[in-house]
XYZ file of C-alpha atoms in Angstrom:
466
model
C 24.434 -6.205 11.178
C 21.238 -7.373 11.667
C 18.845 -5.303 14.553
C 16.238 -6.588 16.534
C 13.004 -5.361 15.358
C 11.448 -6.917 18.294
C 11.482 -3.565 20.082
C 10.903 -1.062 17.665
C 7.796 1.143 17.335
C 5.824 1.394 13.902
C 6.161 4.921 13.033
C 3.142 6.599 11.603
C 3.789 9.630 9.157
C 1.468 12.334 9.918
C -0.723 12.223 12.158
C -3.956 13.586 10.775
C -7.326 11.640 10.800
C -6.156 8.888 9.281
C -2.090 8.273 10.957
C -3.760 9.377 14.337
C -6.440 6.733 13.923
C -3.804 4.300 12.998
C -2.123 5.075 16.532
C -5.106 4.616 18.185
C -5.637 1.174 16.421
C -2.238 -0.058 17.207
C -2.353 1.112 20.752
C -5.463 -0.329 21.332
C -3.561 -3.446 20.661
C -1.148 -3.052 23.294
C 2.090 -2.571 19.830
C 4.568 0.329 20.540
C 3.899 3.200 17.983
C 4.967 6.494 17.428
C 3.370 9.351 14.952
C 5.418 12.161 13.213
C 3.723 15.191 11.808
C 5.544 17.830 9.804
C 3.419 20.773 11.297
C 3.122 22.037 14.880
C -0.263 20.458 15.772
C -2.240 17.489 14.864
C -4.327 17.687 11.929
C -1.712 20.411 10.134
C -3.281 19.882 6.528
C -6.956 20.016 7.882
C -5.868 22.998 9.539
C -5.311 24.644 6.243
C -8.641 24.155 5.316
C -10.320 25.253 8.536
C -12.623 27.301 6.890
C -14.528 24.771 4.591
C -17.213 22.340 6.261
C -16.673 18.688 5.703
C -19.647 17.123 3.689
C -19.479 14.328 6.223
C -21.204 14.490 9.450
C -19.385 14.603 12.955
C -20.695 10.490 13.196
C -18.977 9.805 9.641
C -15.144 11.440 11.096
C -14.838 9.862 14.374
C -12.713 6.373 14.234
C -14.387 4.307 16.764
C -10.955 3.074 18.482
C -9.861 6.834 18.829
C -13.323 7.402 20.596
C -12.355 4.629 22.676
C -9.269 6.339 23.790
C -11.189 9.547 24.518
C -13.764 8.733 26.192
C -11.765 8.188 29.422
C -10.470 11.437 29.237
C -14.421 13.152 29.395
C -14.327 14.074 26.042
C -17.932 13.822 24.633
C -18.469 13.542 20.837
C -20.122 16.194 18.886
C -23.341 16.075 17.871
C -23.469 13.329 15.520
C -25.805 14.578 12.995
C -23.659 17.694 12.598
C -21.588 18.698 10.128
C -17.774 20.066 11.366
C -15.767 22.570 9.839
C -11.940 21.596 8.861
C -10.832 23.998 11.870
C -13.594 22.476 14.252
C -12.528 18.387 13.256
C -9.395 20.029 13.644
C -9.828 21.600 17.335
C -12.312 19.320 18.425
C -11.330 15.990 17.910
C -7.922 15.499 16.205
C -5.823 17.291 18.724
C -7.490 16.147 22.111
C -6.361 12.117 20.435
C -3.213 13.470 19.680
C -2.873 15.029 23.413
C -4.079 11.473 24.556
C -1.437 9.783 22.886
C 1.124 12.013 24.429
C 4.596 11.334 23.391
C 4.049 8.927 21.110
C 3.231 12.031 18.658
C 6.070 13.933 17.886
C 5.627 17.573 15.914
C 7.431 19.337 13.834
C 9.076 16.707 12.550
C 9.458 16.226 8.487
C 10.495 12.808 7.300
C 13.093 12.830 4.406
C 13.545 9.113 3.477
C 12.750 6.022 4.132
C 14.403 2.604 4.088
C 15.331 -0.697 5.167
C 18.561 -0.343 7.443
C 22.298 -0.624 5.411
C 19.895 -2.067 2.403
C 19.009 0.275 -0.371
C 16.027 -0.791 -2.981
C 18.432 -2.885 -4.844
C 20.003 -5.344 -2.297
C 18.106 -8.796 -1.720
C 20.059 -10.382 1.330
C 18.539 -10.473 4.697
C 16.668 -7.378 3.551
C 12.908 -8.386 5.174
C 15.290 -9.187 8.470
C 16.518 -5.262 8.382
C 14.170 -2.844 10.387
C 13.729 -0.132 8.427
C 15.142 3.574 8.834
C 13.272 6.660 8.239
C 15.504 9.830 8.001
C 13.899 12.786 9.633
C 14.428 16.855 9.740
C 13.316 18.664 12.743
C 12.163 22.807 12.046
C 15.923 24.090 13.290
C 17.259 21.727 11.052
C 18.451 19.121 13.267
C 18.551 15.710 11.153
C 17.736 12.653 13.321
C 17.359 8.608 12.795
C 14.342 6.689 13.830
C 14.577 2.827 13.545
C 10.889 0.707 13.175
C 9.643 -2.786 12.956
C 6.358 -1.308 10.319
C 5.880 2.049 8.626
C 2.389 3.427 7.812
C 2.213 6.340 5.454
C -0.796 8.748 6.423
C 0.780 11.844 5.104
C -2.038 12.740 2.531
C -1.511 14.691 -0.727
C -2.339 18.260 0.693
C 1.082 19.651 0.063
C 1.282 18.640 -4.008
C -1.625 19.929 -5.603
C -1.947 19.490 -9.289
C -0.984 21.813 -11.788
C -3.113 23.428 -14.487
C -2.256 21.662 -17.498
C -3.933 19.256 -18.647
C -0.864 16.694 -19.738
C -0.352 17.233 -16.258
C 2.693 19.540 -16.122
C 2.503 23.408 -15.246
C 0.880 24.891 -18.158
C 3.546 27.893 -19.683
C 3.491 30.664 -17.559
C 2.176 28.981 -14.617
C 5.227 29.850 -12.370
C 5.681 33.223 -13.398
C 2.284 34.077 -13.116
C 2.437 32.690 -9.542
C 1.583 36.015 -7.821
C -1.969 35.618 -8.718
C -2.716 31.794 -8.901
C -3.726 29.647 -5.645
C -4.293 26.329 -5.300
C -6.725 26.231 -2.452
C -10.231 26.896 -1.489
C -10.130 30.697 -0.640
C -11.148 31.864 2.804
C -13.434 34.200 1.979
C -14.242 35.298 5.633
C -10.719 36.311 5.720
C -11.070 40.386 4.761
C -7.904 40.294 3.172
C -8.626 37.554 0.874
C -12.073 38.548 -0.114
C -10.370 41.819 -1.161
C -8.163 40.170 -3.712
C -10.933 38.696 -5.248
C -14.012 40.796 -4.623
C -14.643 43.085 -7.827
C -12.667 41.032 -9.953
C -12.665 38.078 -12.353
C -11.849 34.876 -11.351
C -10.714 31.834 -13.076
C -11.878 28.450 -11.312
C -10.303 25.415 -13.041
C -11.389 21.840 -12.051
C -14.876 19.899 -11.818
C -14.370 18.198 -8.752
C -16.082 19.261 -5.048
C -13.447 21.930 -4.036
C -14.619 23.882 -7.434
C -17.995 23.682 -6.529
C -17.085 24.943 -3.058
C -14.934 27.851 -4.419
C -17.788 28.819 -7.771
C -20.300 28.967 -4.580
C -18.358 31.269 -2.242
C -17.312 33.305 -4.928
C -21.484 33.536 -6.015
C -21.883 34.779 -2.859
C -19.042 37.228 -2.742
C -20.867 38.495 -5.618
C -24.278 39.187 -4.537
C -22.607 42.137 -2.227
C -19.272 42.885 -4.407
C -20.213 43.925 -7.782
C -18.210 43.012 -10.646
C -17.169 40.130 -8.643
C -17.531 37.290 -11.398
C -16.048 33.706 -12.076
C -15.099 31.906 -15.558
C -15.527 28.216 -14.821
C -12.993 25.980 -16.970
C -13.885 22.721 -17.424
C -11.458 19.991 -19.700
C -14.545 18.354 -20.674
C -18.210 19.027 -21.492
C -21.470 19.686 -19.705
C -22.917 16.387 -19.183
C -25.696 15.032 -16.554
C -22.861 13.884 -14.208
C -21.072 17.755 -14.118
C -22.747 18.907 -11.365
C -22.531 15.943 -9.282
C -25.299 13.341 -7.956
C -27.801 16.171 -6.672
C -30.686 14.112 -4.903
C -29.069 11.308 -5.660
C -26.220 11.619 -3.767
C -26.303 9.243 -0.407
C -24.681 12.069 1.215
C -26.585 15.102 1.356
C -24.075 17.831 1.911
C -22.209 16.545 -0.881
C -24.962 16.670 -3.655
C -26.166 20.028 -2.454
C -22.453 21.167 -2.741
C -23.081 20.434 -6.572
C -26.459 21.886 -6.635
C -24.631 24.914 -4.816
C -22.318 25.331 -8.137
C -25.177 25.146 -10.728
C -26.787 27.955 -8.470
C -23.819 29.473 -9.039
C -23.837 29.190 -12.866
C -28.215 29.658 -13.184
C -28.190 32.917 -11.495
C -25.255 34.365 -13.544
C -22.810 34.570 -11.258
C -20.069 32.435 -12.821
C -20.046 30.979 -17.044
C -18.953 27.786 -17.915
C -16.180 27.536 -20.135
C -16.151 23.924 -21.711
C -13.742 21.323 -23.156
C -10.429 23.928 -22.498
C -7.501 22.556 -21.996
C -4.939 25.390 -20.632
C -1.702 25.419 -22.718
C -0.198 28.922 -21.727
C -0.988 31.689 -19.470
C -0.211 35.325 -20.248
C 0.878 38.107 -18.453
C -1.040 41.186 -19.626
C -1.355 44.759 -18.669
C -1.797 45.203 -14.268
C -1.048 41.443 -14.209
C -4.232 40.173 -15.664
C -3.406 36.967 -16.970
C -5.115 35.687 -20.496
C -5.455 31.653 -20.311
C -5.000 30.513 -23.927
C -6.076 26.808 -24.848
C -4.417 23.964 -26.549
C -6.386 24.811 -29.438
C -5.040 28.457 -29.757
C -8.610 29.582 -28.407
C -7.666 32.578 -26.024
C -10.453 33.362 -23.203
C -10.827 36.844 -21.604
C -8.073 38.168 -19.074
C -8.910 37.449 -15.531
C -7.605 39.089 -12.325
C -6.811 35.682 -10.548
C -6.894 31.657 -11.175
C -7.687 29.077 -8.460
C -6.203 25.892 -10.027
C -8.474 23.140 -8.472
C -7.514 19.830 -10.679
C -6.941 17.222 -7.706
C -3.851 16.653 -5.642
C -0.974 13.747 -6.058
C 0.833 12.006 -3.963
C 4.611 12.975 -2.792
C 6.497 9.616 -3.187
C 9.779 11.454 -3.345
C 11.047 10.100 0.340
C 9.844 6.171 -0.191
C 11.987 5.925 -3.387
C 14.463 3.523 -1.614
C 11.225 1.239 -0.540
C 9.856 -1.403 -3.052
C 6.389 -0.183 -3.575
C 4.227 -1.779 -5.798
C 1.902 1.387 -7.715
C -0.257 1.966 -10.331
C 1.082 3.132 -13.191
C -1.853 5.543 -13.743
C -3.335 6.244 -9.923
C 0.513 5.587 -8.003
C -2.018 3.929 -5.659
C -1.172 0.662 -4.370
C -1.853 -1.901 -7.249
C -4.340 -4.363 -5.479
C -6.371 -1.224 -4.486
C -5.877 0.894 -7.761
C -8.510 -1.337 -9.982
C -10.768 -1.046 -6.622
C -10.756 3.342 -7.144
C -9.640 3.814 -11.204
C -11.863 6.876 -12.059
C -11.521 5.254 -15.674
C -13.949 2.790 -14.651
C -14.907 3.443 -11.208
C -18.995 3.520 -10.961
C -21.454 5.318 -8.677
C -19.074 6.403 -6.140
C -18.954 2.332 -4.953
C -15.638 1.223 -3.647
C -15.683 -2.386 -2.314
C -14.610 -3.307 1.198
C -10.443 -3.301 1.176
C -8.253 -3.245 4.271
C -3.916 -4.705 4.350
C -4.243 -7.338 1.419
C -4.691 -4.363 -1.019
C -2.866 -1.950 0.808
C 0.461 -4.358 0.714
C 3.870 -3.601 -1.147
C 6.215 -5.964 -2.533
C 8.181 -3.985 0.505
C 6.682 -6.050 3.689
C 6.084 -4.046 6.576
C 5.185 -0.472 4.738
C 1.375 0.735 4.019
C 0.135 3.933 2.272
C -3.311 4.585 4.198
C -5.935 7.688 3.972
C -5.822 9.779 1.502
C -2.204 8.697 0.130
C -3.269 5.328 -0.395
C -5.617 6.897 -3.845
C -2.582 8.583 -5.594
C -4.208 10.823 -7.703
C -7.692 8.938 -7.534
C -10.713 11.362 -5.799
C -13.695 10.820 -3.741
C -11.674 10.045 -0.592
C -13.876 9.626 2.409
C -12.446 9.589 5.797
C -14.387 6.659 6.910
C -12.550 4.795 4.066
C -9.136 5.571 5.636
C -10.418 4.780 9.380
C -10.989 0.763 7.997
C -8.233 0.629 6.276
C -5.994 1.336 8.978
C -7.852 -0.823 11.474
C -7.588 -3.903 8.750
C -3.652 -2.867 9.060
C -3.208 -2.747 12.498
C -4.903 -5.863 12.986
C -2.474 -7.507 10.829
C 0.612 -6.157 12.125
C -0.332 -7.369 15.428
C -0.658 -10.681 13.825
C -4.629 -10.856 13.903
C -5.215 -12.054 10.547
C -8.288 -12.962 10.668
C -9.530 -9.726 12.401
C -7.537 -7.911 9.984
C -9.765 -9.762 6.712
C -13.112 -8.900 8.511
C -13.303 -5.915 6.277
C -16.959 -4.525 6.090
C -17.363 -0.905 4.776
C -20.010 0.516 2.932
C -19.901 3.821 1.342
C -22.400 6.176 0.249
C -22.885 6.748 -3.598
C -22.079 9.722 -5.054
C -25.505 8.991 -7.325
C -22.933 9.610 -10.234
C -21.969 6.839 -12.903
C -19.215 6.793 -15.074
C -15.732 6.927 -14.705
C -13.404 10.445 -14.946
C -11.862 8.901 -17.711
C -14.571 7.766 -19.894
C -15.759 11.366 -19.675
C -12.330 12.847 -20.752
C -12.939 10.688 -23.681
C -14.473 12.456 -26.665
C -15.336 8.976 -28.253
C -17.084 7.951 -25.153
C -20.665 6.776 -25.793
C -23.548 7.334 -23.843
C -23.748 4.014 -22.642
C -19.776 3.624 -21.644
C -20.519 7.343 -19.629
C -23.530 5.272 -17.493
C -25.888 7.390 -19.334
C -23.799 10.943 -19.158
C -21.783 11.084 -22.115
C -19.645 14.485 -22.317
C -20.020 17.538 -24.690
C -16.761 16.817 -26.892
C -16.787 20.379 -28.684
C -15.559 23.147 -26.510
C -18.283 26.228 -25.850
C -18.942 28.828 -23.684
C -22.621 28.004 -21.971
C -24.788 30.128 -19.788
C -27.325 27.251 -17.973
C -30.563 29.168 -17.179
C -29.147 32.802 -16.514
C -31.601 34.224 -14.191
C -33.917 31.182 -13.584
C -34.462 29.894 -10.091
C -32.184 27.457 -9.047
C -33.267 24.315 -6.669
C -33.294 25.763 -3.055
C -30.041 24.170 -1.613
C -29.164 24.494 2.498
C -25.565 24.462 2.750
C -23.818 26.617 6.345
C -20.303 26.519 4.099
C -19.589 24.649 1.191
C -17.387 21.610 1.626
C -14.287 20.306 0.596
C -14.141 17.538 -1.759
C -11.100 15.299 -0.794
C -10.631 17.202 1.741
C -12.424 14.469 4.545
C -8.949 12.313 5.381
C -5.689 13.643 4.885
């Protein structure tokens, strides 16, 4: 049959900054909409996180059409100069929209699959006429069916972190060793978790913001706990670019966040373990755990590993939907050329709202931080025009809709990812930071001052729109 689609809502998944801004967009616009979140609150994911500080300010997180819902209600924005924790963006913002949107945001609610209704990906006829049909899983279990005219998918990449290996699988071991490798930022407020890793040796692998966040509250773990130490593994080399923009950096927080890390590494608290590429990981005696390298180098045993190597997207319940992805990013492909950290320069990405965002599948949108795949430097602000560009087109407001005007701060680093993964890179293909291509261990400046950096908690790279 075919079903009006008239009627229907268009379902948001997950409602954290990004899927609750979306609501707010399309209710601004008078279209029926409804939001389902997995967790038990708004802003689940972000939750998670609660402890790290965003390294955008409260002024830089607020979607002006959610204010605009708010502001009704007395709620008064925070300071905007400020910079929020996770758990304060959380507390502060994200659940009083949700609570204004009432029962168009339901929790607890996991979405399964999603397709067009009595069409799978294969059938042609009458298929854009179909509403589509998302499958849904409540926490006792209860399976449901929700019917909608649009879907936009704001459920972030929190919950598929990316493994240790290099090639991109779980390095050997990896599973087994489980007991005493994390994924996350540690809370190192949290007693409990400062005791597993005060004292010990720590592995940090990644090169991105959230290892700079976790080398710097492990430096200061240190200063009080001794023998508290990290090993810093890097897949490529020490370059100009390693410890982010600095000074450079048009946001502030951000490039102290780097200077933070080099702190970090200056003052002896954590060595830098270059160009290794974990292959295996050993279980020794009391669990230590011995990282060995695809070139058979073996490093010292460590007491725990915090696997920080960027997050991916879960496309596991859209599989019946004709998406069109990168083969590289699994971003959308109009967007992907937009954010390729093969190429991608000075932390630029250029204005892009529902043109780039579209699928071959009308009607369906990956927005926030699900719309990069595995690309990084997501900044909240990015997902808050994206999804204003997409409301305005579902309600038909195409010209509103191509109004896109965003401008992003530079990271003040040039060069893509990918050009520094490459050992033939030249200087001049890095933008002037070319990587170290042999592996070493490196001490920078043990015991020198470091550049005075002001940072309340280090942020979360990434971690600004799930």
């Amino acid at each position: 049959m075919n079903a009006p689609t008239t009627a229907l809502p268009t379902v948001v998944i997950g409602a954290g900054p990004a899927g609750l801004a979306a609501a707010a967009h399309l209710t601004g616009r008078g279209r029926e909409t409804l939001v389902l979140e997995a967790g038990p609150a708004a802003g689940s994911a972000v939750r998670e996180w609660g402890h790290v500080r965003l390294f955008s300010t409260w002024s830089e997180v607020v979607d002006p059409a959610a204010e605009k819902l708010l502001s009704p209600t007395g709620w008064t924005a925070p300071a905007g100069g400020t910079y929020p924790s996770g758990a304060d963006w959380a507390e502060e913002y994200l659940q009083p929209l949700a609570d204004v949107l009432g029962d168009k945001v339901r929790y607890n609610t996991t979405v399964t699959g999603v397709s067009r209704l009595g069409r799978d990906r294969i059938v042609d006829a009458d298929r854009e006429q179909q509403p589509f049909t998302l499958r849904t899983r409540r926490a006792d279990g209860t399976e449901g069916r929700i019917l909608a005219r649009a879907v936009i998918d704001a459920s972030g990449t929190w919950s598929t972190p990316s493994p240790i290996g290099a090639d991109g699988l779980p390095a050997l071991g990896e599973h087994a060793a489980s007991a005493r490798v994390s994924y996350r930022i540690p809370d190192l407020k949290d007693p409990a978790v400062r005791a597993r890793y005060a004292g010990r040796r720590t592995a940090v692998i990644g090169s991105g913001a959230s290892a700079f966040t976790a080398l710097a509250m492990l430096a200061d773990v240190a200063k009080d706990e001794p023998g508290t130490h990290s090993v810093w593994i890097l897949r490529r080399g020490i370059s100009g670019s390693t410890f982010g923009g600095g000074t450079a950096d048009q946001l502030p927080a951000r490039g102290a966040l780097g200077l933070a890390a080099k702190a970090a590494v200056d003052n002896g608290f954590a060595d830098a373990v270059t160009g290794f590429r974990t292959e295996v990981i050993e279980r020794g005696d009391g669990d230590r755990l011995t990282l060995v390298g695809e070139d058979g180098r073996r490093l010292d045993p460590v007491d725990e590993v915090i696997v920080l190597t960027g997050l991916r997207p879960d496309l596991s319940f859209l599989s019946e939907l004709r998406l069109g992805l990168d083969e590289r990013l699994q971003a959308p492909t109009g967007l992907a050329p937009l954010i390729d950290p093969n190429q991608h320069s000075c932390g630029t990405v250029y204005p892009h709202g529902y043109r780039e965002l579209s699928h071959p599948e009308t009607g369906v949108y990956l927005v926030g931080m699900k719309s990069y795949g595995r690309a990084p430097t997501f900044l909240a602000m990015t997902g808050y025009e994206q999804v204003r560009s997409v409301a305005a087109a579902l309600a038909g407001d195409l010209e509103e809709a191509d109004r896109v005007e965003l401008t992003l701060p530079e990271t003040g680093v040039c060069g893509g990812a990918g050009l520094f993964e490459d050992p033939a890179a030249s200087e001049t293909a890095a933008g002037g930071c070319c990587a170290t291509p042999e592996p070493a261990l490196v001490q920078l400046g043990v015991g020198t001052p470091a550049a005075a950096v002001v940072v309340d908690e280090p942020s979360a790279g990434g971690c600004c729109g799930s």
